[in-house]
């Protein structure tokens, strides 16, 4: 058992004075006056020893009180000088240390508060990870992007979430930057970095959506090319067709019948090429949506009836899964109808004989499902690239036009094959 310095000091003083009392008694007991004087001296010595002990313990009490205050993170406690040199020096050092700690703590709190406000106000999604690379924080933009609160993702690894974007970022390293495209249309720039917390590294992800900038850049690029092509091709085709028609009329003699037929074929080819260029130009000249309150339930019924004939010719069955109540939304009826026609047409082409296409509707989204050929991940990320087509003779205009219409309406959309094998075109109606 270890004895404290305090106990040693008391024991030492006690033993010393007991021995002195005993010696005085033995040596000076016969001389009463000297004996009494010695006892008074020993009493005075005891009082002085007690006072020295108190003076010795006072700095320790100050230190102990200061330590308790620091443990409680209370930096408002300061000591008043006592007039005793050694103690006052200790008090001065302690008060100076407390002032510095309080100033540093205030500065850290202000910086931490500023950083929190900066993160929350950031237009970029920020996902903060803990020491074990589990999600510990989301700013407002990230909560809006992933449509969930922190409580739903907190404590999960990126691969354990149900968000395809976060899952894809699981293997990113600190300092790495990556461009990620989801559902073939939404594009993100992701940067992973780290900061030091209590001496240990913690990582965070900055996720910036580039979709609008990229789409606008793409549209400006292909719009300029299409307008130039349309101008040159239409001018050439117009003059060429006029010459062909005039020549056909001049060759009215029966002996030129074969030549007239060839000229008619060339003229028809000119007209098809004109229609081809007009289709491209329609994407660029797409007007701003003229919105009106439209019953989507009735619109989808009408489109299903309209496309039934084309589906039947390929042996495909079109079904509807619509709600009992009407669903009204502010849309450009003609443009959304064109979107549905394009999507169903693609679904018909993807299905084999006896395939099924199901048109679904809720108050939050439109679904066009088919059990045709699934879409591979490699194809999925390219589907909404301008004029991309999986068909050898395809122009890729249908999905490009669909993309522009839905973006102009502000609707979210995606086209992908679900785990059950059904390919689903989703149109979100929540905006």
Protein backbone atom coordinates (compact mmCIF):
# COMPACT_ATOMS: atom_id res chain seq x y z
CA UNK A 1 0.00 0.00 0.00
CA UNK A 2 1.51 3.31 -1.07
CA UNK A 3 1.56 6.18 1.47
CA UNK A 4 0.87 9.66 0.15
CA UNK A 5 3.26 12.58 0.69
CA UNK A 6 0.60 14.22 2.83
CA UNK A 7 0.42 11.16 5.14
CA UNK A 8 4.22 10.90 5.31
CA UNK A 9 4.53 14.54 6.33
CA UNK A 10 1.89 14.24 9.08
CA UNK A 11 3.43 11.00 10.34
CA UNK A 12 6.89 12.57 10.35
CA UNK A 13 5.78 15.65 12.35
CA UNK A 14 3.80 13.49 14.75
CA UNK A 15 6.69 11.08 15.43
CA UNK A 16 9.18 13.93 15.74
CA UNK A 17 7.15 15.78 18.35
CA UNK A 18 6.36 12.62 20.30
CA UNK A 19 10.09 11.85 20.51
CA UNK A 20 10.89 15.43 21.54
CA UNK A 21 8.21 15.38 24.22
CA UNK A 22 9.60 12.13 25.53
CA UNK A 23 13.20 13.41 25.56
CA UNK A 24 12.23 16.68 27.24
CA UNK A 25 10.36 14.76 29.85
CA UNK A 26 13.34 12.46 30.54
CA UNK A 27 16.02 15.14 30.53
CA UNK A 28 14.31 18.21 31.96
CA UNK A 29 11.66 16.79 34.25
CA UNK A 30 13.67 17.80 37.40
CA UNK A 31 13.96 21.43 36.23
CA UNK A 32 10.31 22.47 36.27
CA UNK A 33 10.82 25.91 34.76
CA UNK A 34 12.95 24.67 31.87
CA UNK A 35 10.59 21.74 31.37
CA UNK A 36 7.54 24.04 31.08
CA UNK A 37 9.43 26.31 28.68
CA UNK A 38 10.38 23.35 26.52
CA UNK A 39 6.79 22.13 26.40
CA UNK A 40 5.60 25.61 25.36
CA UNK A 41 8.23 25.60 22.63
CA UNK A 42 7.07 22.18 21.44
CA UNK A 43 3.46 23.41 21.40
CA UNK A 44 4.52 26.45 19.36
CA UNK A 45 6.46 24.13 17.03
CA UNK A 46 3.36 22.01 16.55
CA UNK A 47 1.28 25.09 15.65
CA UNK A 48 3.96 26.25 13.19
CA UNK A 49 4.11 22.76 11.64
CA UNK A 50 0.32 22.80 11.19
CA UNK A 51 0.47 26.25 9.55
CA UNK A 52 3.29 25.15 7.25
CA UNK A 53 1.24 22.08 6.39
CA UNK A 54 -1.74 24.29 5.48
CA UNK A 55 0.45 26.54 3.36
CA UNK A 56 1.91 23.48 1.72
CA UNK A 57 -1.57 22.06 0.98
CA UNK A 58 -3.05 25.30 -0.38
CA UNK A 59 -1.37 25.11 -3.83
CA UNK A 60 -2.38 21.47 -4.03
CA UNK A 61 -6.00 22.47 -3.34
CA UNK A 62 -5.79 25.13 -6.05
CA UNK A 63 -4.35 22.60 -8.49
CA UNK A 64 -7.00 20.03 -7.58
CA UNK A 65 -9.84 22.55 -8.01
CA UNK A 66 -8.38 23.65 -11.33
CA UNK A 67 -8.09 20.06 -12.54
CA UNK A 68 -11.72 19.39 -11.61
CA UNK A 69 -12.82 22.52 -13.49
CA UNK A 70 -10.84 21.49 -16.56
CA UNK A 71 -12.31 17.97 -16.38
CA UNK A 72 -15.78 19.53 -16.35
CA UNK A 73 -14.72 21.73 -19.31
CA UNK A 74 -15.53 24.81 -17.24
CA UNK A 75 -13.05 27.50 -18.27
CA UNK A 76 -14.82 30.33 -16.45
CA UNK A 77 -13.29 29.59 -13.00
CA UNK A 78 -10.33 31.79 -12.04
CA UNK A 79 -8.54 32.14 -8.67
CA UNK A 80 -7.93 35.38 -6.74
CA UNK A 81 -4.36 36.07 -5.54
CA UNK A 82 -3.81 35.32 -1.84
CA UNK A 83 -0.82 37.56 -1.17
CA UNK A 84 1.50 34.60 -0.77
CA UNK A 85 4.31 34.58 -3.30
CA UNK A 86 4.52 30.93 -4.26
CA UNK A 87 0.75 30.43 -4.30
CA UNK A 88 0.16 33.63 -6.28
CA UNK A 89 2.70 32.52 -8.89
CA UNK A 90 0.81 29.26 -9.28
CA UNK A 91 -2.53 31.14 -9.46
CA UNK A 92 -1.13 33.52 -12.09
CA UNK A 93 0.07 30.61 -14.25
CA UNK A 94 -3.26 28.81 -13.85
CA UNK A 95 -5.34 31.91 -14.70
CA UNK A 96 -3.20 32.58 -17.79
CA UNK A 97 -3.62 28.97 -18.91
CA UNK A 98 -7.41 29.15 -18.39
CA UNK A 99 -7.62 32.39 -20.41
CA UNK A 100 -5.71 30.77 -23.29
CA UNK A 101 -7.81 27.60 -23.14
CA UNK A 102 -11.04 29.63 -23.11
CA UNK A 103 -9.85 31.72 -26.05
CA UNK A 104 -8.82 28.63 -28.04
CA UNK A 105 -12.07 26.87 -27.19
CA UNK A 106 -14.13 29.89 -28.28
CA UNK A 107 -12.15 30.11 -31.52
CA UNK A 108 -12.63 26.37 -32.18
CA UNK A 109 -16.37 26.62 -31.48
CA UNK A 110 -16.69 29.59 -33.84
CA UNK A 111 -14.72 27.77 -36.55
CA UNK A 112 -16.74 24.59 -36.02
CA UNK A 113 -20.02 26.56 -36.17
CA UNK A 114 -18.87 28.35 -39.34
CA UNK A 115 -17.82 25.04 -40.92
CA UNK A 116 -21.19 23.45 -40.08
CA UNK A 117 -23.06 26.39 -41.61
CA UNK A 118 -20.80 26.29 -44.68
CA UNK A 119 -21.40 22.55 -45.14
CA UNK A 120 -25.17 22.89 -44.70
CA UNK A 121 -25.36 25.81 -47.15
CA UNK A 122 -23.17 24.11 -49.75
CA UNK A 123 -24.87 23.55 -53.15
CA UNK A 124 -22.81 20.35 -53.39
CA UNK A 125 -23.88 17.16 -51.63
CA UNK A 126 -21.46 16.26 -48.82
CA UNK A 127 -21.38 12.82 -47.19
CA UNK A 128 -19.20 12.59 -44.05
CA UNK A 129 -17.83 9.22 -42.94
CA UNK A 130 -16.64 8.14 -39.51
CA UNK A 131 -13.35 6.42 -38.59
CA UNK A 132 -14.71 3.07 -39.87
CA UNK A 133 -15.90 4.53 -43.22
CA UNK A 134 -19.54 4.46 -42.12
CA UNK A 135 -21.89 7.34 -42.90
CA UNK A 136 -22.04 9.81 -40.01
CA UNK A 137 -23.26 13.04 -41.62
CA UNK A 138 -25.22 14.45 -44.59
CA UNK A 139 -25.75 18.09 -45.46
CA UNK A 140 -29.09 19.48 -46.65
CA UNK A 141 -28.24 19.02 -50.35
CA UNK A 142 -27.29 15.36 -49.78
CA UNK A 143 -30.53 14.69 -47.88
CA UNK A 144 -32.50 16.22 -50.75
CA UNK A 145 -30.55 14.26 -53.35
CA UNK A 146 -30.94 10.88 -51.65
CA UNK A 147 -34.47 11.71 -50.43
CA UNK A 148 -33.85 10.51 -46.88
CA UNK A 149 -32.85 11.68 -43.41
CA UNK A 150 -29.49 10.97 -41.80
CA UNK A 151 -31.12 8.41 -39.48
CA UNK A 152 -31.86 6.15 -42.49
CA UNK A 153 -28.20 5.99 -43.59
CA UNK A 154 -26.26 6.67 -40.40
CA UNK A 155 -23.91 3.85 -39.43
CA UNK A 156 -24.08 2.16 -42.85
CA UNK A 157 -21.20 1.60 -45.23
CA UNK A 158 -21.67 3.01 -48.73
CA UNK A 159 -22.18 -0.50 -50.16
CA UNK A 160 -24.90 -1.19 -47.59
CA UNK A 161 -27.15 1.65 -48.74
CA UNK A 162 -29.83 1.17 -51.37
CA UNK A 163 -28.59 4.08 -53.47
CA UNK A 164 -26.79 2.99 -56.63
CA UNK A 165 -24.60 6.11 -56.67
CA UNK A 166 -23.30 5.58 -53.11
CA UNK A 167 -22.79 1.87 -53.76
CA UNK A 168 -20.64 2.67 -56.80
CA UNK A 169 -18.43 4.95 -54.68
CA UNK A 170 -17.54 2.29 -52.08
CA UNK A 171 -14.05 1.63 -53.50
CA UNK A 172 -13.01 5.24 -54.05
CA UNK A 173 -9.72 6.29 -52.44
CA UNK A 174 -8.92 9.57 -50.69
CA UNK A 175 -7.85 12.16 -53.23
CA UNK A 176 -9.59 10.35 -56.11
CA UNK A 177 -11.99 12.20 -58.42
CA UNK A 178 -14.52 10.45 -60.62
CA UNK A 179 -17.40 11.26 -63.02
CA UNK A 180 -20.36 8.92 -62.51
CA UNK A 181 -23.49 8.62 -64.62
CA UNK A 182 -26.65 7.03 -63.21
CA UNK A 183 -29.76 5.86 -65.10
CA UNK A 184 -28.15 6.99 -68.35
CA UNK A 185 -28.87 10.69 -67.85
CA UNK A 186 -27.89 12.06 -64.42
CA UNK A 187 -24.16 12.84 -64.24
CA UNK A 188 -22.16 13.53 -61.06
CA UNK A 189 -18.62 14.61 -60.33
CA UNK A 190 -17.44 12.93 -57.11
CA UNK A 191 -14.37 13.89 -55.07
CA UNK A 192 -13.24 11.90 -52.03
CA UNK A 193 -10.97 13.59 -49.51
CA UNK A 194 -10.17 13.47 -45.78
CA UNK A 195 -9.67 15.61 -42.68
CA UNK A 196 -8.05 14.99 -39.29
CA UNK A 197 -10.30 14.45 -36.28
CA UNK A 198 -8.70 13.84 -32.85
CA UNK A 199 -5.51 12.80 -34.63
CA UNK A 200 -7.19 10.25 -36.94
CA UNK A 201 -8.22 10.42 -40.61
CA UNK A 202 -11.87 10.72 -41.54
CA UNK A 203 -13.07 10.75 -45.13
CA UNK A 204 -15.85 12.67 -46.83
CA UNK A 205 -17.41 12.74 -50.30
CA UNK A 206 -18.33 15.82 -52.32
CA UNK A 207 -20.94 15.02 -54.96
CA UNK A 208 -21.70 17.66 -57.58
CA UNK A 209 -24.40 17.16 -60.19
CA UNK A 210 -23.25 18.18 -63.67
CA UNK A 211 -26.34 17.03 -65.56
CA UNK A 212 -27.72 20.45 -66.53
CA UNK A 213 -24.35 21.83 -67.62
CA UNK A 214 -23.51 18.74 -69.68
CA UNK A 215 -26.95 18.57 -71.27
CA UNK A 216 -26.87 22.25 -72.15
CA UNK A 217 -23.40 21.86 -73.66
CA UNK A 218 -24.50 18.80 -75.63
CA UNK A 219 -27.63 20.54 -76.88
CA UNK A 220 -25.71 23.61 -78.02
CA UNK A 221 -23.20 21.40 -79.85
CA UNK A 222 -25.60 19.11 -81.69
CA UNK A 223 -28.09 21.95 -82.24
CA UNK A 224 -25.52 23.95 -84.15
CA UNK A 225 -24.53 20.92 -86.24
CA UNK A 226 -28.15 20.00 -87.02
CA UNK A 227 -29.08 23.53 -88.05
CA UNK A 228 -26.08 23.70 -90.39
CA UNK A 229 -26.86 20.24 -91.84
CA UNK A 230 -30.57 21.03 -92.26
CA UNK A 231 -29.81 24.28 -94.06
CA UNK A 232 -27.36 22.75 -96.51
CA UNK A 233 -29.27 19.49 -97.10
CA UNK A 234 -32.70 21.12 -97.51
CA UNK A 235 -31.38 23.70 -99.95
CA UNK A 236 -29.75 20.96 -102.03
CA UNK A 237 -32.72 18.59 -101.85
CA UNK A 238 -35.20 21.32 -102.78
CA UNK A 239 -33.31 22.28 -105.91
CA UNK A 240 -32.60 18.65 -106.80
CA UNK A 241 -36.24 17.60 -106.42
CA UNK A 242 -37.37 20.54 -108.55
CA UNK A 243 -35.01 19.43 -111.33
CA UNK A 244 -36.20 15.82 -111.02
CA UNK A 245 -39.88 16.82 -111.26
CA UNK A 246 -39.24 19.10 -114.25
CA UNK A 247 -37.26 16.41 -116.04
CA UNK A 248 -39.99 13.82 -115.38
CA UNK A 249 -42.59 16.10 -116.97
CA UNK A 250 -40.38 16.69 -120.02
CA UNK A 251 -39.89 12.95 -120.54
CA UNK A 252 -43.57 12.27 -121.18
CA UNK A 253 -42.94 9.95 -124.11
CA UNK A 254 -43.63 6.25 -123.36
CA UNK A 255 -40.12 5.37 -124.47
CA UNK A 256 -38.82 7.13 -121.35
CA UNK A 257 -41.02 5.20 -118.90
CA UNK A 258 -38.07 3.40 -117.28
CA UNK A 259 -36.22 6.68 -116.85
CA UNK A 260 -39.33 8.38 -115.39
CA UNK A 261 -39.67 5.53 -112.88
CA UNK A 262 -36.03 5.94 -111.88
CA UNK A 263 -36.55 9.67 -111.48
CA UNK A 264 -39.61 9.03 -109.26
CA UNK A 265 -37.54 6.69 -107.06
CA UNK A 266 -34.87 9.39 -106.75
CA UNK A 267 -37.53 11.99 -105.94
CA UNK A 268 -39.08 9.76 -103.26
CA UNK A 269 -35.63 9.22 -101.79
CA UNK A 270 -35.20 13.00 -101.64
CA UNK A 271 -38.48 13.33 -99.73
CA UNK A 272 -37.48 10.61 -97.26
CA UNK A 273 -34.18 12.38 -96.69
CA UNK A 274 -36.08 15.62 -96.11
CA UNK A 275 -38.27 13.92 -93.50
CA UNK A 276 -35.11 12.44 -91.93
CA UNK A 277 -33.58 15.90 -91.52
CA UNK A 278 -36.89 17.32 -90.26
CA UNK A 279 -36.89 14.72 -87.46
CA UNK A 280 -33.45 15.88 -86.34
CA UNK A 281 -34.48 19.53 -86.57
CA UNK A 282 -37.57 18.86 -84.41
CA UNK A 283 -35.32 18.03 -81.48
CA UNK A 284 -33.62 21.42 -81.72
CA UNK A 285 -36.84 23.35 -82.37
CA UNK A 286 -38.78 21.69 -79.54
CA UNK A 287 -41.08 24.40 -78.13
CA UNK A 288 -41.46 25.25 -74.45
CA UNK A 289 -44.21 23.06 -72.90
CA UNK A 290 -47.68 24.59 -73.10
CA UNK A 291 -49.02 23.23 -69.84
CA UNK A 292 -52.65 22.50 -69.12
CA UNK A 293 -54.44 20.37 -66.55
CA UNK A 294 -54.58 16.90 -68.09
CA UNK A 295 -56.12 13.63 -66.92
CA UNK A 296 -53.18 11.25 -67.21
CA UNK A 297 -55.41 8.23 -66.68
CA UNK A 298 -57.46 9.08 -69.80
CA UNK A 299 -54.31 10.00 -71.75
CA UNK A 300 -52.70 6.63 -71.03
CA UNK A 301 -55.88 4.77 -71.96
CA UNK A 302 -56.00 6.62 -75.29
CA UNK A 303 -52.32 5.93 -76.02
CA UNK A 304 -52.80 2.22 -75.18
CA UNK A 305 -55.70 2.02 -77.65
CA UNK A 306 -53.69 3.92 -80.27
CA UNK A 307 -50.65 1.60 -79.97
CA UNK A 308 -52.69 -1.63 -79.68
CA UNK A 309 -52.73 -2.16 -83.43
CA UNK A 310 -48.94 -1.83 -83.81
CA UNK A 311 -48.41 -4.15 -80.84
CA UNK A 312 -50.85 -6.78 -82.17
CA UNK A 313 -49.01 -6.96 -85.48
CA UNK A 314 -45.91 -8.05 -83.55
CA UNK A 315 -47.87 -10.42 -81.29
CA UNK A 316 -47.39 -8.15 -78.25
CA UNK A 317 -50.06 -7.58 -75.59
CA UNK A 318 -50.58 -4.11 -74.09
CA UNK A 319 -52.16 -3.98 -70.62
CA UNK A 320 -53.00 -1.11 -68.27
CA UNK A 321 -52.68 -0.88 -64.50
CA UNK A 322 -54.38 2.43 -63.74
CA UNK A 323 -55.84 3.84 -60.50
CA UNK A 324 -59.59 4.10 -59.95
CA UNK A 325 -59.45 7.86 -59.47
CA UNK A 326 -58.37 10.37 -62.10
CA UNK A 327 -54.85 11.81 -61.92
CA UNK A 328 -54.55 15.41 -63.11
CA UNK A 329 -51.20 17.07 -63.80
CA UNK A 330 -50.10 20.30 -65.47
CA UNK A 331 -48.38 19.06 -68.64
CA UNK A 332 -48.10 19.70 -72.37
CA UNK A 333 -50.54 16.98 -73.45
CA UNK A 334 -49.19 16.62 -77.00
CA UNK A 335 -45.56 16.35 -75.89
CA UNK A 336 -46.20 13.81 -73.11
CA UNK A 337 -48.36 11.80 -75.52
CA UNK A 338 -45.40 11.73 -77.93
CA UNK A 339 -43.17 10.53 -75.07
CA UNK A 340 -45.53 7.64 -74.29
CA UNK A 341 -45.78 6.69 -77.97
CA UNK A 342 -41.96 6.65 -78.30
CA UNK A 343 -41.51 4.60 -75.12
CA UNK A 344 -44.19 2.04 -76.06
CA UNK A 345 -42.78 1.79 -79.60
CA UNK A 346 -39.34 0.97 -78.16
CA UNK A 347 -40.92 -1.55 -75.77
CA UNK A 348 -42.66 -3.28 -78.70
CA UNK A 349 -39.36 -3.55 -80.56
CA UNK A 350 -37.68 -4.98 -77.42
CA UNK A 351 -40.32 -7.71 -76.91
CA UNK A 352 -40.60 -11.03 -78.66
CA UNK A 353 -43.86 -12.65 -79.71
CA UNK A 354 -46.37 -13.01 -76.84
CA UNK A 355 -44.46 -10.37 -74.89
CA UNK A 356 -46.26 -8.04 -72.49
CA UNK A 357 -46.26 -4.28 -72.02
CA UNK A 358 -47.94 -2.87 -68.90
CA UNK A 359 -48.79 0.82 -68.56
CA UNK A 360 -48.93 1.83 -64.89
CA UNK A 361 -49.87 5.09 -63.19
CA UNK A 362 -49.80 6.44 -59.63
CA UNK A 363 -50.06 9.98 -58.30
CA UNK A 364 -46.26 10.06 -58.19
CA UNK A 365 -45.07 8.38 -61.39
CA UNK A 366 -45.79 6.82 -64.78
CA UNK A 367 -44.45 3.31 -65.43
CA UNK A 368 -44.10 1.55 -68.77
CA UNK A 369 -42.95 -2.02 -68.13
CA UNK A 370 -42.08 -4.77 -70.62
CA UNK A 371 -40.69 -8.30 -70.36
CA UNK A 372 -38.56 -8.03 -73.47
CA UNK A 373 -34.82 -8.13 -73.90
CA UNK A 374 -33.09 -6.70 -70.80
CA UNK A 375 -30.85 -3.65 -70.98
CA UNK A 376 -27.20 -4.31 -70.16
CA UNK A 377 -25.40 -1.93 -67.77
CA UNK A 378 -23.07 -0.87 -70.61
CA UNK A 379 -26.04 0.08 -72.82
CA UNK A 380 -27.95 1.65 -69.93
CA UNK A 381 -25.46 4.48 -69.39
CA UNK A 382 -25.60 5.42 -73.10
CA UNK A 383 -29.34 5.21 -73.75
CA UNK A 384 -30.00 8.93 -73.37
CA UNK A 385 -26.86 10.08 -75.13
CA UNK A 386 -27.88 12.28 -78.07
CA UNK A 387 -28.96 10.12 -81.05
CA UNK A 388 -27.65 6.88 -79.55
CA UNK A 389 -29.43 3.76 -80.85
CA UNK A 390 -28.98 0.03 -80.39
CA UNK A 391 -30.61 -0.65 -83.77
CA UNK A 392 -28.41 -0.83 -86.86
CA UNK A 393 -30.79 1.43 -88.80
CA UNK A 394 -31.87 3.56 -85.83
CA UNK A 395 -31.43 7.33 -85.66
CA UNK A 396 -31.72 7.59 -81.87
CA UNK A 397 -34.18 10.44 -82.25
CA UNK A 398 -36.99 8.91 -80.17
CA UNK A 399 -35.18 8.80 -76.83
CA UNK A 400 -33.38 12.09 -77.52
CA UNK A 401 -36.73 13.80 -78.12
CA UNK A 402 -38.17 12.04 -75.07
CA UNK A 403 -35.26 13.25 -72.96
CA UNK A 404 -35.71 16.87 -74.06
CA UNK A 405 -39.48 16.84 -73.43
CA UNK A 406 -39.16 15.39 -69.93
CA UNK A 407 -36.29 17.71 -68.99
CA UNK A 408 -38.32 20.71 -70.16
CA UNK A 409 -41.18 19.50 -67.95
CA UNK A 410 -38.79 19.09 -65.00
CA UNK A 411 -39.65 15.40 -64.59
CA UNK A 412 -37.19 12.79 -63.32
CA UNK A 413 -36.96 9.69 -65.51
CA UNK A 414 -35.01 6.47 -65.90
CA UNK A 415 -34.89 3.39 -68.09
CA UNK A 416 -33.42 0.21 -66.65
CA UNK A 417 -34.02 -3.50 -66.17
CA UNK A 418 -35.11 -4.46 -62.64
CA UNK A 419 -33.82 -7.61 -60.87
CA UNK A 420 -37.08 -9.41 -61.78
CA UNK A 421 -36.17 -9.14 -65.50
CA UNK A 422 -38.76 -6.50 -66.40
CA UNK A 423 -37.50 -3.36 -68.11
CA UNK A 424 -39.13 -0.23 -66.70
CA UNK A 425 -39.32 3.33 -68.00
CA UNK A 426 -40.13 5.52 -64.99
CA UNK A 427 -41.33 9.12 -65.18
CA UNK A 428 -41.46 10.95 -61.85
CA UNK A 429 -44.36 13.41 -61.53
CA UNK A 430 -43.44 14.96 -58.19
CA UNK A 431 -41.89 18.21 -59.45
